[in-house]
Amino acid sequence: MTTNSTLKPVHVIGGGLAGSEAAWQIAQSGVPVILHEMRREGVTTDAHQTDGLAEMVCSNSFRSDDWQFNAVGLLHAEMRRCDSLIMACADQHQVPAGGALAVDRDGFSGEVTRRLEAHPLVTIVREEIAGLPPAADETNGWDNVIVATGPLTSPALAEAILELSGEGQLSFFDAIAPIIHFDSINMDIAWRQSRYDKEGPGGDAAAYINCPMNKEQYESFIDALLEGPKSEFKEWENVPYFDGCLPIEVMAERGRETLRHGPMKPVGLTNPRDPLVKAYAIVQLRQDNALGTLWNMVGFQTKLKHGVQAETFRMIPGLENAQFARLGGLHRNTFINSPKLLDKSLRMKVQPRLRFAGQVTGVEGYVESAAMGLLTGRFAAADRKGASIAAPPETTALGALVQHITGGHLDGGSFQPMNINYGLLPPLEAPKVNEDGKKIPLKERGRAKKRLMSVRALKDLDAWLQA
């Protein structure tokens, strides 16, 4: 670490996982940083219990640590290569969790706090930034700011960001429909067709994948929706449903035929394999990313507990072997319309002094949020030193997340938060033989493809770090 004492500080707003990681990356680059955290003695939030930095308010798990065959494990590996504070502290305070990386949450938060407090280039200020950051002058450093305030952004700052963005809303119920990997859809049952063969703006009359149900299958599916365990809202999520994003099980409760006249209506669609028989109901999937590797279940936002979602949705013909990049949900969230508002270095286009990191950018999960902090910290430090760096290649997990939130989502669609998954990375053809030239069994080729993508990612990340 080379320190230049003449450099102005970078300001980071928010001491969660993303803000803590951003501050660490800036300081490790030799640039002074001021970390602003509103939690202090007597002041907390609806979800936090302590004033510790990087407090984990929900699960204590960072999910799978398998870099070869799991995308979040790959993200772990990439972050470790980037000197991640969050990963180092998680490794130090891990607890038994099988193949997952779980931590003692108090020990983890305490270690992050200790390391940042001890760093000579980090200043921690316990205060709320009410509204937009102060105006910049020649010395105060407010010309280079990272906003990493997460889903519980203070009302004053949230309103200021909302006004600056020109968007209609910022904090709302995030209606999440499940997303499925395309190569797990059974296209011997499903087929491509838009309703009434209507061409969209791109001229595609087969923009949807359709999964047909007969009456018996539909009735069984409705029973599963009604009987499945549901998640309950937290007290701080006390916001009513919007009619436009009702959970499918709530629609089913309003009448067994409701879904057949809503998102599962069969009209305007003909099964090319059996054109004389009309389906009783049809589930449609819509392309979710520009690569065409991910497809979302249209109108299937749900409060079914994650443990039963996959089992229930695999009752749908064509999805019996579906692999889910993301399961459904409906909860309060705060995030910006990043594809419209942010550039590739996560700066706000209308006010480039502001960068955004963490969940507010439209990533989901502890690790993904911290990853955005890692990148914004590196971007901000480079700017302060009069340099610039490009985002990591899209073939890496880090780069794929940046690409998703700044341009990987299809234009015209509703931008939704996303966990890291292999569907966000440019695809590779599944290998047919292994490194020794031996034939790989067909059922194992998908797993082999994941490893190939992970190996490519780490190689490309190393090249980026050395550039």
XYZ file of C-alpha atoms in Angstrom:
467
model
C 0.000 0.000 0.000
C 1.405 3.371 -1.052
C -0.076 6.353 0.779
C -0.347 9.831 -0.678
C -1.223 12.173 2.187
C -2.064 15.004 -0.203
C -5.061 13.180 -1.641
C -8.549 14.309 -0.690
C -10.664 11.626 1.011
C -13.378 9.589 -0.654
C -16.677 9.516 1.238
C -18.649 6.290 1.710
C -22.205 6.518 3.029
C -23.362 3.351 4.785
C -21.437 0.915 6.958
C -23.044 -2.322 5.834
C -21.235 -5.032 3.920
C -20.971 -2.996 0.706
C -19.869 0.235 2.400
C -17.356 -1.542 4.619
C -15.843 -3.342 1.622
C -15.729 -0.130 -0.406
C -13.945 1.723 2.408
C -11.397 -1.081 2.759
C -10.615 -1.180 -0.962
C -10.132 2.603 -1.049
C -7.839 2.615 1.977
C -5.841 -0.355 0.698
C -5.277 1.626 -2.496
C -3.538 4.328 -0.456
C -6.424 6.805 -0.544
C -7.986 8.240 2.648
C -11.662 7.422 3.179
C -14.396 8.711 5.471
C -17.061 6.111 6.249
C -20.388 7.570 7.382
C -22.698 5.276 9.366
C -25.963 6.520 10.854
C -26.192 3.758 13.492
C -24.727 4.765 16.824
C -25.634 4.593 20.491
C -29.356 5.220 20.741
C -29.869 5.301 16.959
C -30.553 2.148 14.961
C -32.919 0.897 12.238
C -35.994 -1.334 12.114
C -33.840 -4.344 11.208
C -30.429 -3.802 12.816
C -29.692 -4.849 16.396
C -26.237 -3.299 16.880
C -24.099 -0.425 15.685
C -21.426 -2.791 14.374
C -20.232 -2.425 10.802
C -21.296 -5.115 8.303
C -24.033 -6.424 10.599
C -25.835 -9.390 9.030
C -29.526 -8.759 9.704
C -30.984 -11.925 8.176
C -29.134 -15.172 7.517
C -25.581 -15.787 8.700
C -24.730 -17.620 5.469
C -22.762 -16.480 2.450
C -24.122 -19.555 0.646
C -22.010 -22.071 -1.276
C -18.230 -21.793 -1.186
C -17.717 -24.187 -4.122
C -15.896 -22.114 -6.739
C -15.904 -24.847 -9.385
C -19.605 -25.609 -9.655
C -21.496 -22.781 -7.942
C -21.634 -19.183 -9.137
C -21.679 -17.658 -5.652
C -18.672 -19.798 -4.720
C -16.965 -18.430 -7.823
C -17.776 -14.900 -6.640
C -16.193 -15.757 -3.268
C -13.022 -16.881 -5.049
C -12.873 -13.747 -7.192
C -13.326 -11.476 -4.194
C -10.600 -13.266 -2.250
C -8.232 -12.587 -5.166
C -9.188 -8.908 -4.888
C -8.175 -8.654 -1.192
C -11.780 -8.548 0.022
C -12.229 -7.500 3.651
C -15.630 -9.187 3.830
C -14.297 -12.533 2.630
C -11.245 -12.382 4.884
C -13.396 -11.727 7.965
C -15.918 -14.381 6.917
C -13.132 -16.952 6.543
C -11.769 -16.013 9.961
C -15.143 -16.389 11.696
C -16.732 -19.236 9.767
C -18.859 -21.850 11.520
C -19.680 -25.407 10.333
C -22.205 -25.310 7.483
C -21.360 -28.151 5.096
C -20.418 -26.800 1.692
C -21.639 -23.307 2.579
C -19.689 -20.448 4.120
C -21.549 -19.395 7.264
C -20.200 -17.145 9.991
C -20.555 -16.240 13.622
C -22.351 -13.003 12.842
C -21.187 -11.118 15.970
C -17.584 -12.209 15.530
C -17.718 -11.350 11.837
C -19.160 -7.865 12.367
C -16.758 -7.219 15.214
C -13.777 -8.185 13.042
C -14.857 -5.940 10.157
C -15.341 -3.055 12.606
C -11.964 -3.685 14.285
C -10.017 -3.807 11.011
C -11.582 -0.634 9.649
C -11.150 1.250 12.920
C -7.486 0.215 12.985
C -6.708 1.237 9.412
C -4.707 4.497 9.346
C -6.517 5.796 6.257
C -10.074 5.085 7.469
C -12.105 7.590 9.477
C -15.485 6.390 10.754
C -18.057 9.110 11.404
C -21.270 8.164 13.202
C -23.819 10.442 11.564
C -26.734 10.415 9.161
C -26.287 12.043 5.780
C -29.704 13.647 5.468
C -30.391 14.324 1.827
C -27.805 14.508 -0.922
C -24.132 14.710 0.136
C -22.815 18.239 0.769
C -21.429 20.300 -2.064
C -17.812 19.652 -2.931
C -14.985 22.141 -2.485
C -11.236 21.936 -3.081
C -10.515 19.999 0.124
C -13.558 18.194 1.508
C -13.652 15.261 -0.921
C -17.394 15.330 -1.560
C -16.685 15.253 -5.289
C -16.141 11.462 -4.953
C -18.904 9.675 -3.017
C -20.154 6.103 -2.727
C -23.751 5.569 -1.602
C -24.044 2.113 -0.046
C -27.110 2.461 2.157
C -29.005 -0.734 1.368
C -32.732 -1.513 1.714
C -33.079 0.611 4.860
C -31.800 3.862 3.369
C -32.794 6.801 5.566
C -35.971 8.532 4.319
C -34.231 11.872 3.736
C -31.492 10.361 1.588
C -33.916 8.090 -0.246
C -36.118 11.059 -1.144
C -33.118 13.036 -2.358
C -31.943 10.150 -4.552
C -35.464 9.701 -5.872
C -35.734 13.358 -6.845
C -32.318 13.323 -8.499
C -33.074 10.131 -10.434
C -36.347 11.396 -11.876
C -37.891 7.968 -11.257
C -41.410 7.474 -9.973
C -40.515 5.402 -6.938
C -37.590 3.997 -5.009
C -38.897 2.066 -2.006
C -41.674 -0.380 -2.724
C -42.714 -4.020 -2.709
C -40.341 -5.885 -4.950
C -42.452 -8.449 -6.818
C -40.058 -11.197 -7.818
C -41.055 -13.979 -10.207
C -38.923 -17.131 -10.359
C -36.230 -17.260 -13.047
C -35.262 -20.507 -14.762
C -32.162 -21.550 -16.660
C -33.154 -22.050 -20.293
C -31.227 -25.284 -20.732
C -33.309 -26.934 -17.982
C -36.639 -26.343 -19.773
C -38.080 -29.393 -21.557
C -38.691 -28.066 -25.056
C -40.138 -31.445 -26.082
C -43.210 -30.328 -24.106
C -42.977 -26.536 -24.158
C -42.968 -24.457 -27.338
C -42.120 -20.930 -28.515
C -45.021 -18.649 -29.444
C -46.341 -15.200 -28.612
C -50.035 -14.875 -27.869
C -51.960 -14.614 -31.180
C -48.514 -14.715 -32.875
C -48.253 -11.017 -32.186
C -44.885 -9.535 -33.043
C -43.224 -7.379 -30.425
C -40.946 -4.371 -30.980
C -38.166 -6.729 -31.998
C -40.327 -8.407 -34.617
C -40.370 -11.732 -32.780
C -43.693 -13.608 -32.940
C -42.316 -16.389 -30.745
C -41.036 -14.393 -27.804
C -42.496 -16.629 -25.081
C -42.018 -20.220 -24.000
C -45.349 -21.887 -23.273
C -45.964 -24.764 -20.859
C -49.428 -26.369 -21.254
C -51.632 -27.907 -18.545
C -54.720 -30.069 -18.797
C -57.557 -29.687 -16.277
C -56.268 -32.356 -13.901
C -52.783 -30.873 -13.857
C -54.196 -27.392 -13.280
C -56.371 -28.489 -10.369
C -53.462 -30.263 -8.702
C -51.313 -27.171 -9.159
C -53.964 -24.924 -7.577
C -54.183 -27.303 -4.601
C -50.412 -27.080 -4.148
C -50.511 -23.271 -4.233
C -53.293 -23.106 -1.658
C -51.787 -25.680 0.678
C -48.129 -24.605 0.464
C -46.573 -22.730 3.427
C -46.273 -18.971 2.917
C -43.714 -16.472 4.163
C -44.991 -13.682 6.377
C -44.064 -10.021 6.087
C -41.772 -8.503 8.677
C -43.220 -5.692 10.770
C -41.144 -3.068 8.935
C -42.552 -4.263 5.591
C -46.046 -3.014 6.407
C -46.999 -1.958 2.890
C -50.159 -3.227 1.161
C -50.214 -5.357 -1.989
C -50.556 -3.696 -5.352
C -53.224 -5.301 -7.546
C -50.722 -5.421 -10.384
C -48.330 -7.683 -8.491
C -50.507 -9.991 -6.424
C -48.842 -13.246 -5.377
C -50.189 -16.151 -7.412
C -51.412 -17.926 -4.278
C -53.457 -14.830 -3.335
C -55.026 -14.889 -6.806
C -55.795 -18.598 -6.337
C -57.474 -17.845 -3.010
C -59.855 -15.495 -4.831
C -61.170 -18.409 -6.886
C -59.836 -21.569 -8.475
C -60.365 -20.193 -11.980
C -58.732 -16.823 -11.324
C -55.307 -17.824 -12.638
C -56.849 -19.280 -15.823
C -58.191 -15.808 -16.551
C -54.989 -14.092 -15.487
C -51.332 -15.061 -15.979
C -52.223 -18.674 -16.937
C -54.884 -17.907 -19.546
C -54.609 -20.289 -22.540
C -56.123 -18.062 -25.246
C -54.245 -17.163 -28.425
C -51.823 -20.074 -28.151
C -51.716 -23.360 -30.060
C -49.574 -26.345 -29.192
C -47.869 -27.313 -32.487
C -47.586 -30.934 -31.315
C -51.329 -31.260 -30.694
C -53.000 -28.323 -32.467
C -56.570 -29.665 -32.176
C -56.462 -29.907 -28.369
C -56.606 -26.655 -26.448
C -54.708 -26.494 -23.177
C -56.776 -25.849 -20.061
C -54.131 -23.415 -18.760
C -50.705 -22.244 -19.926
C -47.713 -20.940 -18.003
C -45.612 -18.506 -20.017
C -41.910 -17.794 -19.662
C -40.366 -14.589 -20.928
C -36.709 -14.015 -21.780
C -35.073 -12.230 -18.853
C -31.554 -11.385 -19.983
C -29.902 -10.350 -23.213
C -27.967 -13.604 -23.420
C -31.193 -15.631 -23.531
C -29.919 -17.961 -20.823
C -32.525 -16.946 -18.209
C -36.330 -16.946 -18.490
C -38.823 -15.648 -15.933
C -42.242 -17.100 -15.096
C -44.677 -14.412 -16.213
C -46.933 -13.191 -13.391
C -45.594 -15.722 -10.885
C -44.516 -13.465 -8.023
C -45.112 -15.482 -4.872
C -44.842 -15.632 -1.095
C -44.536 -19.419 -1.075
C -41.613 -20.413 1.115
C -38.492 -21.220 -0.867
C -38.457 -24.799 0.367
C -41.627 -25.672 -1.568
C -41.358 -23.357 -4.574
C -39.162 -25.565 -6.737
C -41.241 -28.656 -5.945
C -44.492 -26.840 -6.738
C -43.318 -25.233 -9.978
C -41.845 -28.488 -11.235
C -45.443 -29.754 -11.366
C -45.795 -27.619 -14.514
C -45.309 -29.673 -17.710
C -42.034 -28.698 -19.339
C -40.556 -27.556 -16.035
C -40.277 -30.955 -14.369
C -36.480 -30.621 -14.299
C -36.323 -26.840 -13.991
C -33.230 -25.326 -12.420
C -33.919 -21.979 -10.780
C -31.529 -19.055 -10.995
C -33.793 -17.254 -8.538
C -36.910 -18.219 -6.629
C -39.871 -15.898 -6.250
C -40.684 -13.451 -3.518
C -42.475 -10.274 -2.535
C -40.876 -7.955 -0.003
C -40.003 -4.336 0.601
C -36.864 -3.273 -1.137
C -34.991 -0.138 -2.085
C -33.056 -0.047 -5.322
C -32.542 2.278 -8.236
C -33.210 1.660 -11.914
C -29.532 0.987 -12.499
C -29.647 0.167 -16.255
C -31.041 3.652 -16.844
C -29.216 5.593 -14.145
C -25.694 4.133 -13.797
C -22.692 3.854 -16.095
C -20.289 0.901 -16.199
C -18.277 2.246 -13.265
C -21.496 2.540 -11.233
C -21.595 6.345 -11.363
C -24.909 8.159 -11.553
C -25.102 9.589 -15.048
C -26.817 12.826 -13.987
C -24.373 13.416 -11.109
C -21.125 11.474 -11.696
C -19.659 12.360 -8.306
C -22.049 9.761 -6.865
C -21.405 6.043 -7.166
C -23.775 3.391 -5.861
C -22.892 0.075 -4.253
C -24.665 -2.817 -2.600
C -28.289 -3.850 -2.748
C -29.415 -0.366 -3.791
C -27.898 -1.098 -7.236
C -30.171 -4.096 -7.835
C -28.066 -7.021 -6.701
C -29.384 -9.501 -4.144
C -27.454 -11.172 -1.352
C -24.698 -10.384 1.113
C -21.870 -11.424 -1.177
C -23.248 -9.679 -4.261
C -23.728 -6.456 -2.266
C -20.192 -6.618 -0.907
C -18.911 -7.319 -4.432
C -20.394 -4.057 -5.684
C -18.721 -2.300 -2.756
C -15.422 -3.867 -3.756
C -15.700 -2.571 -7.306
C -16.936 0.925 -6.443
C -14.115 1.243 -3.944
C -11.565 0.389 -6.604
C -13.222 2.694 -9.145
C -13.382 5.604 -6.667
C -9.770 5.158 -5.533
C -8.542 5.091 -9.125
C -10.457 8.295 -9.854
C -8.961 10.019 -6.835
C -5.466 9.110 -8.047
C -6.207 10.463 -11.519
C -6.475 7.066 -13.145
C -9.327 4.931 -14.372
C -10.045 1.238 -14.533
C -12.594 -0.672 -16.559
C -15.052 -3.078 -15.007
C -13.899 -6.709 -14.888
C -14.654 -8.805 -17.989
C -18.234 -10.036 -18.347
C -16.875 -13.583 -18.230
C -16.167 -13.093 -14.502
C -18.782 -13.171 -11.767
C -17.891 -9.610 -10.767
C -18.135 -8.357 -14.334
C -21.355 -10.273 -15.002
C -23.047 -8.543 -12.067
C -21.973 -5.126 -13.338
C -23.211 -6.015 -16.811
C -26.576 -7.174 -15.455
C -27.284 -4.060 -13.428
C -26.022 -1.612 -16.063
C -27.178 -3.194 -19.292
C -27.701 -6.932 -19.238
C -31.410 -6.715 -18.526
C -33.658 -6.547 -21.566
C -34.801 -3.062 -22.555
C -38.468 -2.483 -21.838
C -38.596 -5.043 -19.069
C -38.991 -4.313 -15.388
C -35.525 -4.286 -13.840
C -35.391 -6.638 -10.861
C -32.664 -7.525 -8.342
C -30.629 -10.631 -9.067
C -28.262 -13.007 -7.283
C -25.140 -14.118 -9.115
C -25.738 -17.227 -11.223
C -24.133 -18.833 -14.249
C -26.944 -17.548 -16.448
C -25.463 -14.045 -16.156
C -22.138 -15.139 -17.649
C -21.615 -15.591 -21.412
C -22.348 -19.271 -22.062
C -19.921 -21.944 -23.119
C -20.775 -25.157 -24.905
C -20.881 -28.089 -22.521
C -17.710 -30.168 -22.980
C -18.102 -33.712 -24.260
C -14.730 -34.960 -23.017
C -12.733 -34.162 -19.896
C -9.145 -32.917 -19.636
C -7.888 -36.487 -20.053
C -9.866 -36.952 -23.267
C -12.405 -39.294 -21.673
C -16.053 -38.952 -22.655
C -18.187 -37.119 -20.098
C -21.583 -38.777 -19.431
C -24.454 -36.678 -20.764
C -25.956 -36.078 -17.313
C -22.641 -34.684 -16.041
C -21.964 -32.250 -18.897
C -23.904 -29.392 -17.328
C -21.730 -29.640 -14.236
C -18.615 -29.806 -16.398
C -19.727 -26.661 -18.224
C -20.010 -24.774 -14.935
C -16.461 -25.708 -14.020
C -15.243 -24.586 -17.441
C -16.965 -21.217 -16.961
C -15.420 -20.875 -13.488
C -11.920 -21.649 -14.738
C -12.381 -19.094 -17.525
C -13.621 -16.513 -15.008
C -10.629 -16.801 -12.683
C -8.187 -16.691 -15.584
C -9.842 -13.553 -16.977
C -9.999 -11.949 -13.519
C -6.268 -12.521 -13.026
C -5.582 -10.811 -16.346
C -7.786 -7.864 -15.291
C -5.983 -7.530 -11.957
C -2.602 -7.533 -13.672
C -3.557 -5.018 -16.369
